[in-house]
């Protein structure tokens, strides 16, 4: 007999949590935190990360209720199905095997081992050739600038990781990333680039994404206008794609096309050859350490019981925040400049994966809220911008605070201030400012800070390939576990297709004459306004 599908709202475990939430809502967070062994009970050390859930609005009763939910949602079985290669992406009939890319060769599934080994061998040999100066441009000069062209999953992970780990780079390669089709950056790049020393990486799993194709085509034409040589082009353009034929048609030499596969989703692909810029930045050995850190987290996610499983707990606690305590948004507050692109990366990872309104079987989720809005920024800059709303505004939110215990600069005092800011903000969100401290102040109503906002603090021992790999894998697995709670397919993204289709017709309306399509009155008005640009712009 098969189990009935897990429909959250109908589960007793879910209903029990709803009842608990009405009690906990009225319990101040400060009271929950002020209990013996709070920190040791709720902070976990894993793979060089200290993940502290002690400032969350949970106690042991809530946690037990959440663990019961995890049990009903079959966390262990679901995650093992994913990592074993079952077709968890049901609408596209694909597995989601990003974890296989960071599994040591000997432990990889034999069906995937040769293809992964071949791709990694090709990538690492290329990386060594570029870094050691054996790979040269068409005028025999070494490469000193890498321009990565790609968008979404083919951009966010590589740029985040290159920025985060550039202190591991032992050479003078410079990196630029071209994602949007906005021509301003393209123009700036074409003014700056020394094409004799630049390597262009076109990263597109499909090789059909419009933004990437437009950028790649424009750079190709620009390059050929200056060199007039397809042979020269082959020394400067490489591709990462699952669509090898399209890459070849573009003019990339077949041996310079690095593999991608349909069993790795775009937003989970930094571990594949899509991570080529990172490998070029930090070198092959460090890239392996990045994979190693993620693999450690994979093993933890697979083997740790739910009560100690850090990504599973993260998924449960954030679902508690959004579905039971009605937190609308989740802020990622990053106290390390090198990780300033993490909120962008997590927006795609979480919102493209779990921003869905049907279950994986196609039935509507109804009233159930799925992924919250993820946003955030580099701190402490945000403290002087949007924290006012966090402390005194009317919106409810939860937050992740992310910082590194150790810095990689010599200004120790700056790091102490940075960490002090991080801890004081999470403390202010926890405790607020009690009225007793403002007694007698005539502006008490304006100065009052209520606190009571839940947060998690993630402290990396230091920022290195291993800890970055582990942290990104932690968030990936949180997404998987949450998808099990909400019964979603986190590996497709059908919602982005409509905009792509519509843009084709509107592009024709704007760039040539008319597509002949019937537009709504508003869009038609805007198209006509744009098309008057020749005469009417003042
Ligand atoms: O924006 C949708 C999307 O399909 C993402 O999921 C993907 O990461 C991105 O476009 C880029 O796709 P590709 O690598 O095929 O160019």
Coordinates of C-alpha atoms and ligand atoms in Angstrom, one line a residue:
X1 CA 0.0 0.0 0.0
X2 CA 1.4 3.4 -0.9
X3 CA 1.2 6.4 1.5
X4 CA -1.3 9.1 0.6
X5 CA 0.3 12.3 -0.7
X6 CA 1.5 14.6 1.9
X7 CA -0.7 17.7 1.9
X8 CA 0.5 20.0 4.6
X9 CA -2.7 21.7 5.7
X10 CA -4.4 18.4 6.3
X11 CA -1.7 16.9 8.4
X12 CA -2.1 16.6 12.1
X13 CA 1.5 17.7 12.5
X14 CA 0.8 20.9 10.6
X15 CA -2.4 21.6 12.6
X16 CA -0.6 21.0 15.9
X17 CA 2.0 23.6 14.8
X18 CA -0.7 26.0 14.0
X19 CA -2.1 25.7 17.5
X20 CA 1.4 26.1 19.0
X21 CA 2.0 29.2 16.9
X22 CA -0.9 31.0 18.5
X23 CA 0.7 30.5 21.9
X24 CA 4.3 31.3 20.8
X25 CA 3.2 34.4 19.0
X26 CA 2.5 36.0 22.3
X27 CA 5.7 34.8 24.0
X28 CA 8.5 37.4 23.7
X29 CA 11.6 36.0 21.9
X30 CA 13.6 37.4 24.8
X31 CA 11.8 35.0 27.2
X32 CA 12.4 32.0 24.9
X33 CA 16.1 32.8 24.7
X34 CA 16.5 33.4 28.4
X35 CA 16.5 29.7 29.3
X36 CA 19.4 27.5 30.5
X37 CA 21.5 25.8 27.7
X38 CA 19.7 27.9 25.1
X39 CA 22.9 28.5 23.0
X40 CA 24.4 25.0 23.2
X41 CA 21.1 23.4 22.5
X42 CA 20.3 25.5 19.4
X43 CA 23.8 26.2 17.8
X44 CA 25.4 23.6 15.5
X45 CA 29.0 23.3 14.2
X46 CA 29.3 21.7 10.8
X47 CA 31.9 21.8 8.0
X48 CA 33.6 25.0 9.4
X49 CA 30.3 26.8 9.9
X50 CA 28.7 27.7 13.2
X51 CA 24.9 27.9 12.6
X52 CA 23.1 29.4 15.5
X53 CA 19.3 29.0 15.7
X54 CA 19.1 30.2 19.3
X55 CA 17.5 33.6 18.3
X56 CA 14.7 31.9 16.5
X57 CA 11.1 31.8 17.9
X58 CA 11.3 28.2 18.9
X59 CA 11.5 26.1 22.0
X60 CA 11.8 22.3 22.4
X61 CA 8.0 21.8 22.0
X62 CA 8.0 23.8 18.7
X63 CA 11.1 21.9 17.6
X64 CA 9.5 18.6 18.4
X65 CA 6.4 19.6 16.3
X66 CA 8.6 20.6 13.4
X67 CA 10.5 17.4 13.6
X68 CA 7.2 15.5 13.4
X69 CA 6.5 17.5 10.3
X70 CA 9.8 16.5 8.8
X71 CA 9.0 12.9 9.6
X72 CA 5.6 13.2 7.8
X73 CA 7.3 14.9 4.8
X74 CA 9.8 12.0 4.7
X75 CA 12.9 14.2 4.7
X76 CA 15.4 11.3 4.8
X77 CA 13.7 9.3 2.0
X78 CA 13.1 12.4 -0.2
X79 CA 16.7 13.6 0.1
X80 CA 18.1 10.2 -0.6
X81 CA 15.8 9.9 -3.7
X82 CA 17.3 13.1 -4.9
X83 CA 20.9 12.2 -4.4
X84 CA 20.4 8.7 -5.8
X85 CA 19.4 10.2 -9.1
X86 CA 15.6 9.6 -9.2
X87 CA 13.6 11.8 -11.5
X88 CA 12.8 14.4 -8.8
X89 CA 12.3 17.0 -11.5
X90 CA 9.0 15.5 -12.6
X91 CA 7.8 18.0 -15.1
X92 CA 11.1 17.7 -17.1
X93 CA 11.6 14.0 -16.3
X94 CA 15.2 14.7 -15.0
X95 CA 17.2 13.9 -11.9
X96 CA 18.9 16.7 -9.9
X97 CA 22.4 15.5 -9.4
X98 CA 24.5 18.5 -8.5
X99 CA 25.6 16.5 -5.4
X100 CA 27.2 13.9 -7.7
X101 CA 29.6 16.6 -9.1
X102 CA 31.2 17.0 -5.7
X103 CA 31.2 13.3 -4.7
X104 CA 34.7 11.9 -4.8
X105 CA 35.3 9.9 -8.0
X106 CA 35.4 6.5 -6.4
X107 CA 32.0 7.0 -4.8
X108 CA 30.2 8.4 -7.8
X109 CA 27.4 6.4 -9.5
X110 CA 29.2 4.4 -12.3
X111 CA 26.7 5.8 -14.9
X112 CA 27.9 9.3 -14.3
X113 CA 31.5 8.8 -13.3
X114 CA 33.2 8.8 -16.8
X115 CA 31.3 11.9 -18.0
X116 CA 32.1 13.9 -14.8
X117 CA 35.7 12.7 -14.8
X118 CA 36.2 13.8 -18.5
X119 CA 34.6 17.2 -17.9
X120 CA 36.7 17.9 -14.8
X121 CA 39.9 16.7 -16.5
X122 CA 39.3 19.0 -19.5
X123 CA 38.4 21.9 -17.2
X124 CA 41.4 21.5 -14.8
X125 CA 43.9 21.0 -17.8
X126 CA 42.5 24.2 -19.3
X127 CA 42.7 26.1 -16.0
X128 CA 46.4 25.0 -15.6
X129 CA 47.2 26.1 -19.1
X130 CA 45.7 29.5 -18.7
X131 CA 47.2 30.1 -15.3
X132 CA 50.6 28.9 -16.3
X133 CA 50.6 30.9 -19.5
X134 CA 50.6 28.0 -21.9
X135 CA 47.2 29.0 -23.3
X136 CA 47.9 32.1 -25.3
X137 CA 45.9 34.5 -27.4
X138 CA 46.2 34.8 -31.1
X139 CA 49.2 37.2 -30.9
X140 CA 50.9 34.8 -28.5
X141 CA 50.3 37.0 -25.4
X142 CA 49.2 35.4 -22.1
X143 CA 45.6 35.8 -20.9
X144 CA 45.1 38.4 -18.2
X145 CA 41.4 39.1 -18.4
X146 CA 38.4 36.7 -18.3
X147 CA 35.0 37.9 -19.5
X148 CA 32.2 35.5 -18.4
X149 CA 29.0 35.8 -20.4
X150 CA 26.0 34.1 -18.9
X151 CA 22.8 34.9 -16.9
X152 CA 20.8 33.4 -14.0
X153 CA 22.3 30.1 -12.8
X154 CA 25.1 30.5 -15.4
X155 CA 26.2 33.8 -13.8
X156 CA 25.2 34.3 -10.1
X157 CA 27.1 31.4 -8.6
X158 CA 30.4 32.0 -10.5
X159 CA 30.4 35.7 -9.8
X160 CA 29.6 35.3 -6.2
X161 CA 32.3 32.6 -5.8
X162 CA 35.0 34.6 -7.7
X163 CA 34.4 37.7 -5.5
X164 CA 34.2 35.6 -2.3
X165 CA 37.4 33.7 -2.9
X166 CA 39.6 36.1 -4.9
X167 CA 42.0 36.2 -2.0
X168 CA 42.9 32.6 -2.9
X169 CA 44.1 33.7 -6.4
X170 CA 47.9 33.5 -6.8
X171 CA 48.0 35.3 -10.2
X172 CA 46.9 38.5 -11.9
X173 CA 43.9 37.3 -13.9
X174 CA 41.1 39.9 -13.8
X175 CA 37.4 38.9 -14.1
X176 CA 34.4 40.6 -15.6
X177 CA 30.8 39.3 -15.8
X178 CA 28.3 40.2 -18.5
X179 CA 24.8 39.0 -17.7
X180 CA 22.1 41.6 -18.6
X181 CA 21.4 42.5 -22.2
X182 CA 21.7 46.1 -21.2
X183 CA 24.4 47.5 -23.6
X184 CA 26.0 49.9 -21.2
X185 CA 28.3 47.3 -19.6
X186 CA 29.0 45.8 -23.0
X187 CA 30.1 49.2 -24.3
X188 CA 32.2 49.8 -21.2
X189 CA 33.9 46.4 -21.6
X190 CA 34.6 46.8 -25.3
X191 CA 36.3 50.1 -24.4
X192 CA 38.5 48.5 -21.7
X193 CA 39.3 45.1 -23.1
X194 CA 42.6 44.3 -24.6
X195 CA 41.3 41.6 -26.9
X196 CA 44.8 40.1 -27.4
X197 CA 44.8 39.1 -23.7
X198 CA 41.1 38.4 -23.1
X199 CA 39.4 35.1 -22.8
X200 CA 35.6 35.0 -23.3
X201 CA 33.6 32.2 -21.6
X202 CA 30.0 31.8 -22.9
X203 CA 28.1 29.9 -20.2
X204 CA 24.7 28.8 -21.2
X205 CA 23.3 25.4 -20.5
X206 CA 20.7 25.8 -23.3
X207 CA 22.8 28.1 -25.5
X208 CA 19.6 29.7 -26.4
X209 CA 19.1 32.3 -23.6
X210 CA 18.5 35.6 -25.4
X211 CA 20.6 37.8 -23.1
X212 CA 23.6 35.5 -23.4
X213 CA 23.2 35.0 -27.1
X214 CA 22.9 38.8 -27.8
X215 CA 26.0 39.5 -25.6
X216 CA 28.0 36.7 -27.2
X217 CA 27.0 37.6 -30.7
X218 CA 27.9 41.3 -30.2
X219 CA 31.3 40.4 -28.7
X220 CA 31.9 37.9 -31.5
X221 CA 31.2 40.5 -34.2
X222 CA 33.3 43.1 -32.3
X223 CA 36.2 40.6 -32.1
X224 CA 36.0 39.6 -35.8
X225 CA 35.8 43.2 -36.9
X226 CA 39.2 43.7 -35.2
X227 CA 40.9 40.4 -36.0
X228 CA 39.1 39.2 -39.1
X229 CA 40.1 35.7 -38.1
X230 CA 38.0 32.7 -37.0
X231 CA 41.2 31.0 -36.0
X232 CA 41.9 33.9 -33.6
X233 CA 38.3 33.6 -32.3
X234 CA 38.9 30.0 -31.4
X235 CA 41.8 31.1 -29.2
X236 CA 39.7 33.5 -27.3
X237 CA 36.2 32.1 -27.0
X238 CA 35.2 29.0 -25.1
X239 CA 31.8 27.8 -24.0
X240 CA 30.2 25.8 -21.2
X241 CA 27.0 24.2 -22.5
X242 CA 24.8 21.2 -22.8
X243 CA 24.0 22.2 -26.3
X244 CA 27.4 21.4 -27.9
X245 CA 26.1 21.8 -31.4
X246 CA 24.9 25.4 -31.0
X247 CA 28.2 26.3 -29.4
X248 CA 30.0 24.8 -32.3
X249 CA 27.8 26.7 -34.8
X250 CA 28.7 29.8 -32.9
X251 CA 32.4 29.2 -33.8
X252 CA 33.7 27.6 -30.6
X253 CA 36.2 24.9 -31.4
X254 CA 34.7 21.6 -30.2
X255 CA 37.6 20.9 -27.9
X256 CA 36.8 24.2 -26.2
X257 CA 33.3 23.4 -25.3
X258 CA 33.0 22.3 -21.7
X259 CA 30.2 19.9 -20.8
X260 CA 27.0 20.7 -18.9
X261 CA 24.1 18.2 -18.5
X262 CA 20.4 18.3 -18.2
X263 CA 20.7 16.5 -14.8
X264 CA 22.2 19.6 -13.2
X265 CA 19.9 22.6 -12.8
X266 CA 21.2 26.0 -13.7
X267 CA 21.0 27.4 -10.2
X268 CA 22.8 24.4 -8.9
X269 CA 25.6 24.4 -11.5
X270 CA 28.5 26.3 -10.0
X271 CA 30.0 22.9 -9.2
X272 CA 30.2 22.0 -12.8
X273 CA 32.2 23.6 -15.6
X274 CA 29.9 26.6 -15.1
X275 CA 32.3 27.2 -12.2
X276 CA 35.2 27.7 -14.7
X277 CA 35.8 31.3 -13.8
X278 CA 36.1 30.3 -10.2
X279 CA 38.5 27.5 -11.1
X280 CA 40.5 30.0 -13.2
X281 CA 40.5 32.4 -10.2
X282 CA 41.6 30.0 -7.4
X283 CA 43.2 27.2 -9.3
X284 CA 42.3 23.5 -9.6
X285 CA 43.3 22.4 -6.1
X286 CA 41.3 25.1 -4.4
X287 CA 38.3 24.3 -6.7
X288 CA 38.5 20.7 -5.5
X289 CA 38.4 22.0 -1.9
X290 CA 35.3 24.0 -2.8
X291 CA 33.7 20.8 -4.1
X292 CA 35.0 19.0 -1.0
X293 CA 33.3 21.5 1.4
X294 CA 30.0 21.0 -0.4
X295 CA 30.4 17.2 -0.3
X296 CA 31.0 17.4 3.5
X297 CA 27.6 19.2 3.8
X298 CA 26.0 16.7 1.4
X299 CA 27.1 13.8 3.7
X300 CA 25.9 15.7 6.8
X301 CA 22.5 16.3 5.1
X302 CA 22.2 12.7 4.1
X303 CA 23.3 11.1 7.4
X304 CA 22.6 13.4 10.3
X305 CA 19.3 12.7 12.1
X306 CA 16.7 15.5 11.5
X307 CA 17.2 16.9 15.0
X308 CA 20.9 17.6 14.3
X309 CA 20.6 18.1 10.5
X310 CA 21.5 21.7 10.0
X311 CA 19.9 22.2 6.5
X312 CA 16.8 20.3 7.6
X313 CA 16.5 22.4 10.7
X314 CA 17.0 25.6 8.6
X315 CA 14.2 24.5 6.3
X316 CA 11.9 23.7 9.2
X317 CA 12.6 26.9 11.1
X318 CA 12.1 29.1 8.0
X319 CA 8.9 27.3 7.2
X320 CA 7.8 27.9 10.8
X321 CA 8.6 31.6 10.3
X322 CA 6.8 32.0 7.0
X323 CA 3.9 29.6 7.3
X324 CA 3.1 29.8 11.0
X325 CA 4.4 33.1 12.3
X326 CA 3.5 34.9 9.0
X327 CA 6.9 36.5 8.2
X328 CA 6.5 37.9 4.7
X329 CA 10.1 38.3 3.8
X330 CA 13.5 36.9 4.7
X331 CA 16.5 39.2 4.8
X332 CA 20.1 37.9 4.1
X333 CA 22.3 40.4 6.0
X334 CA 25.9 39.8 5.0
X335 CA 28.7 41.1 7.2
X336 CA 31.5 40.4 4.8
X337 CA 32.0 42.4 1.7
X338 CA 33.4 39.4 -0.2
X339 CA 29.9 37.8 0.2
X340 CA 27.9 40.8 -0.9
X341 CA 26.5 38.9 -3.9
X342 CA 25.1 36.1 -1.7
X343 CA 21.6 37.7 -1.4
X344 CA 21.4 37.8 -5.3
X345 CA 22.5 34.1 -5.5
X346 CA 20.0 33.1 -2.8
X347 CA 17.2 35.0 -4.5
X348 CA 17.5 32.8 -7.6
X349 CA 18.2 29.6 -5.6
X350 CA 15.2 30.0 -3.3
X351 CA 12.7 32.0 -5.3
X352 CA 13.2 30.2 -8.6
X353 CA 13.1 26.8 -6.9
X354 CA 10.2 27.2 -4.4
X355 CA 8.3 30.2 -5.7
X356 CA 5.5 27.9 -6.9
X357 CA 1.7 27.7 -6.6
X358 CA 1.1 24.1 -7.5
X359 CA 2.4 20.9 -5.8
X360 CA 4.6 18.6 -7.8
X361 CA 1.6 16.6 -9.0
X362 CA 0.1 19.8 -10.4
X363 CA -2.6 20.3 -7.8
X364 CA -3.0 23.9 -6.5
X365 CA -1.3 24.7 -3.2
X366 CA -4.4 26.7 -2.3
X367 CA -3.9 28.9 0.8
X368 CA -0.5 27.5 1.5
X369 CA 2.3 30.1 1.3
X370 CA 5.4 28.8 -0.4
X371 CA 8.9 30.6 -0.7
X372 CA 9.0 34.0 0.9
X373 CA 10.6 37.0 -0.7
X374 CA 14.3 36.8 -0.2
X375 CA 16.3 40.0 -0.2
X376 CA 19.2 41.5 1.6
X377 CA 22.5 43.3 1.2
X378 CA 26.0 44.1 2.3
X379 CA 26.3 45.2 5.9
X380 CA 26.8 47.4 7.9
X381 CA 25.8 49.6 4.9
X382 CA 22.2 48.4 5.3
X383 CA 22.2 49.5 8.9
X384 CA 22.3 53.1 7.6
X385 CA 19.7 52.5 5.0
X386 CA 16.9 49.9 5.5
X387 CA 17.4 48.8 9.1
X388 CA 15.2 51.6 10.3
X389 CA 12.2 49.7 8.8
X390 CA 13.5 46.5 10.3
X391 CA 13.6 47.9 13.8
X392 CA 10.6 50.2 13.8
X393 CA 8.5 49.4 10.7
X394 CA 5.3 47.5 10.5
X395 CA 6.4 44.6 8.3
X396 CA 7.3 41.2 9.7
X397 CA 10.4 39.4 8.6
X398 CA 13.0 36.9 9.5
X399 CA 16.8 37.3 8.9
X400 CA 20.0 35.4 8.4
X401 CA 23.1 37.2 9.7
X402 CA 26.3 35.9 8.0
X403 CA 29.9 36.8 9.0
X404 CA 33.3 35.3 9.3
X405 CA 35.1 34.7 12.6
X406 CA 38.5 35.5 11.0
X407 CA 39.2 38.1 8.4
X408 CA 41.9 38.1 5.7
X409 CA 43.2 41.6 6.2
X410 CA 45.5 43.2 8.7
X411 CA 43.1 45.8 10.1
X412 CA 42.0 43.7 13.1
X413 CA 40.2 46.5 14.8
X414 CA 37.9 46.9 11.7
X415 CA 37.0 43.3 11.9
X416 CA 36.1 43.6 15.6
X417 CA 33.8 46.5 14.7
X418 CA 32.3 44.5 11.8
X419 CA 31.5 41.6 14.1
X420 CA 30.3 43.9 16.9
X421 CA 27.8 45.4 14.4
X422 CA 26.6 42.0 13.3
X423 CA 26.0 40.8 16.8
X424 CA 24.5 44.0 18.0
X425 CA 22.0 44.1 15.2
X426 CA 20.8 40.6 15.8
X427 CA 20.7 41.4 19.5
X428 CA 18.6 44.5 18.8
X429 CA 16.2 42.5 16.7
X430 CA 15.9 40.0 19.5
X431 CA 15.5 42.2 22.5
X432 CA 14.6 45.6 21.2
X433 CA 14.9 48.4 23.8
X434 CA 12.9 47.9 26.9
X435 CA 10.7 50.9 27.9
X436 CA 12.5 50.9 31.3
X437 CA 15.6 52.3 29.6
X438 CA 13.6 55.1 28.0
X439 CA 11.6 56.1 31.1
X440 CA 11.2 59.8 31.4
X441 CA 12.2 60.4 27.8
X442 CA 9.6 62.6 26.1
X443 CA 10.3 60.9 22.8
X444 CA 9.8 57.4 24.2
X445 CA 7.1 56.6 21.6
X446 CA 9.5 57.5 18.7
X447 CA 12.5 55.8 20.2
X448 CA 10.9 52.5 21.3
X449 CA 12.3 49.4 19.5
X450 CA 10.2 46.4 20.0
X451 CA 12.6 43.6 18.9
X452 CA 11.1 40.1 18.8
X453 CA 12.3 39.5 15.2
X454 CA 13.7 35.9 14.7
X455 CA 17.1 35.4 13.1
X456 CA 19.8 32.8 12.4
X457 CA 23.5 33.7 12.7
X458 CA 25.9 31.8 10.5
X459 CA 29.6 32.3 11.4
X460 CA 32.1 30.9 9.0
X461 CA 35.5 30.0 10.7
X462 CA 37.0 31.9 7.8
X463 CA 36.1 32.4 4.2
X464 CA 37.8 29.7 2.2
X465 CA 36.8 27.3 -0.6
X466 CA 35.7 24.6 1.9
X467 CA 33.5 26.9 4.0
X468 CA 32.0 28.6 1.0
X469 CA 31.2 25.3 -0.7
X470 CA 29.6 24.0 2.5
X471 CA 27.5 27.2 3.0
X472 CA 26.2 27.1 -0.6
X473 CA 25.3 23.4 -0.2
X474 CA 23.6 24.2 3.1
X475 CA 21.3 26.6 1.4
X476 CA 20.7 24.2 -1.6
X477 CA 19.6 21.5 0.8
X478 CA 17.4 23.9 2.8
X479 CA 15.6 24.5 -0.5
X480 CA 15.2 20.7 -1.1
X481 CA 13.9 20.1 2.4
X482 CA 11.5 23.0 2.1
X483 CA 10.2 21.7 -1.2
X484 CA 9.4 18.4 0.6
X485 CA 7.4 20.3 3.2
X486 CA 5.4 22.2 0.6
X487 CA 5.4 19.2 -1.8
X488 CA 6.8 21.2 -4.7
X489 CA 9.1 20.4 -7.6
X490 CA 12.1 22.8 -6.8
X491 CA 13.9 21.9 -10.0
X492 CA 11.8 23.5 -12.7
X493 CA 11.0 27.1 -13.4
X494 CA 8.1 27.3 -15.8
X495 CA 7.1 30.8 -14.6
X496 CA 10.0 32.5 -16.4
X497 CA 9.0 31.2 -19.8
X498 CA 6.1 33.6 -20.5
X499 CA 8.2 36.7 -20.3
X500 CA 10.7 35.1 -22.7
X501 CA 8.0 34.4 -25.2
X502 CA 6.3 37.8 -24.9
X503 CA 9.6 39.6 -25.4
X504 CA 10.1 38.1 -28.8
X505 CA 7.0 39.8 -30.3
X506 CA 7.6 43.1 -28.4
X507 CA 11.3 43.1 -29.6
X508 CA 9.9 43.0 -33.2
X509 CA 7.6 45.8 -32.4
X510 CA 10.4 47.9 -31.1
X511 CA 13.3 46.9 -33.3
X512 CA 11.7 46.7 -36.7
X513 CA 8.2 47.5 -37.7
X514 CA 5.4 45.6 -36.2
X515 CA 5.0 42.0 -35.2
X516 CA 1.4 42.2 -36.2
X517 CA 0.4 41.1 -32.7
X518 CA -2.5 42.5 -30.7
X519 CA -1.1 44.2 -27.6
X520 CA -3.0 45.3 -24.6
X521 CA -3.6 49.1 -24.5
X522 CA -1.0 49.9 -21.9
X523 CA 1.8 47.9 -23.5
X524 CA 0.8 49.3 -26.9
X525 CA 1.0 52.8 -25.6
X526 CA 4.5 52.2 -24.2
X527 CA 5.7 50.7 -27.5
X528 CA 4.3 53.6 -29.4
X529 CA 6.0 56.0 -27.0
X530 CA 9.3 54.3 -27.4
X531 CA 9.0 54.2 -31.2
X532 CA 8.5 57.9 -31.3
X533 CA 12.0 58.3 -29.8
X534 CA 13.4 59.6 -33.1
X535 CA 11.5 62.8 -33.0
X536 CA 9.8 63.3 -29.6
X537 CA 12.4 62.7 -26.9
X538 CA 13.1 66.0 -25.2
Ligands
LIG1 O1 15.9 32.6 -16.1 C1 15.6 31.3 -16.3 C2 16.7 30.4 -16.6 O2 16.2 29.4 -17.3 C3 17.5 30.0 -15.3 O3 16.9 28.9 -14.7 C4 18.8 29.7 -15.8 O4 19.8 29.5 -14.8 C5 19.0 30.8 -16.7 O5 17.8 31.0 -17.3 C6 20.1 30.7 -17.8 O6 19.9 29.6 -18.6 P1 21.0 29.1 -19.6 O7 22.2 28.6 -18.8 O8 20.4 28.0 -20.4 O9 21.5 30.2 -20.5

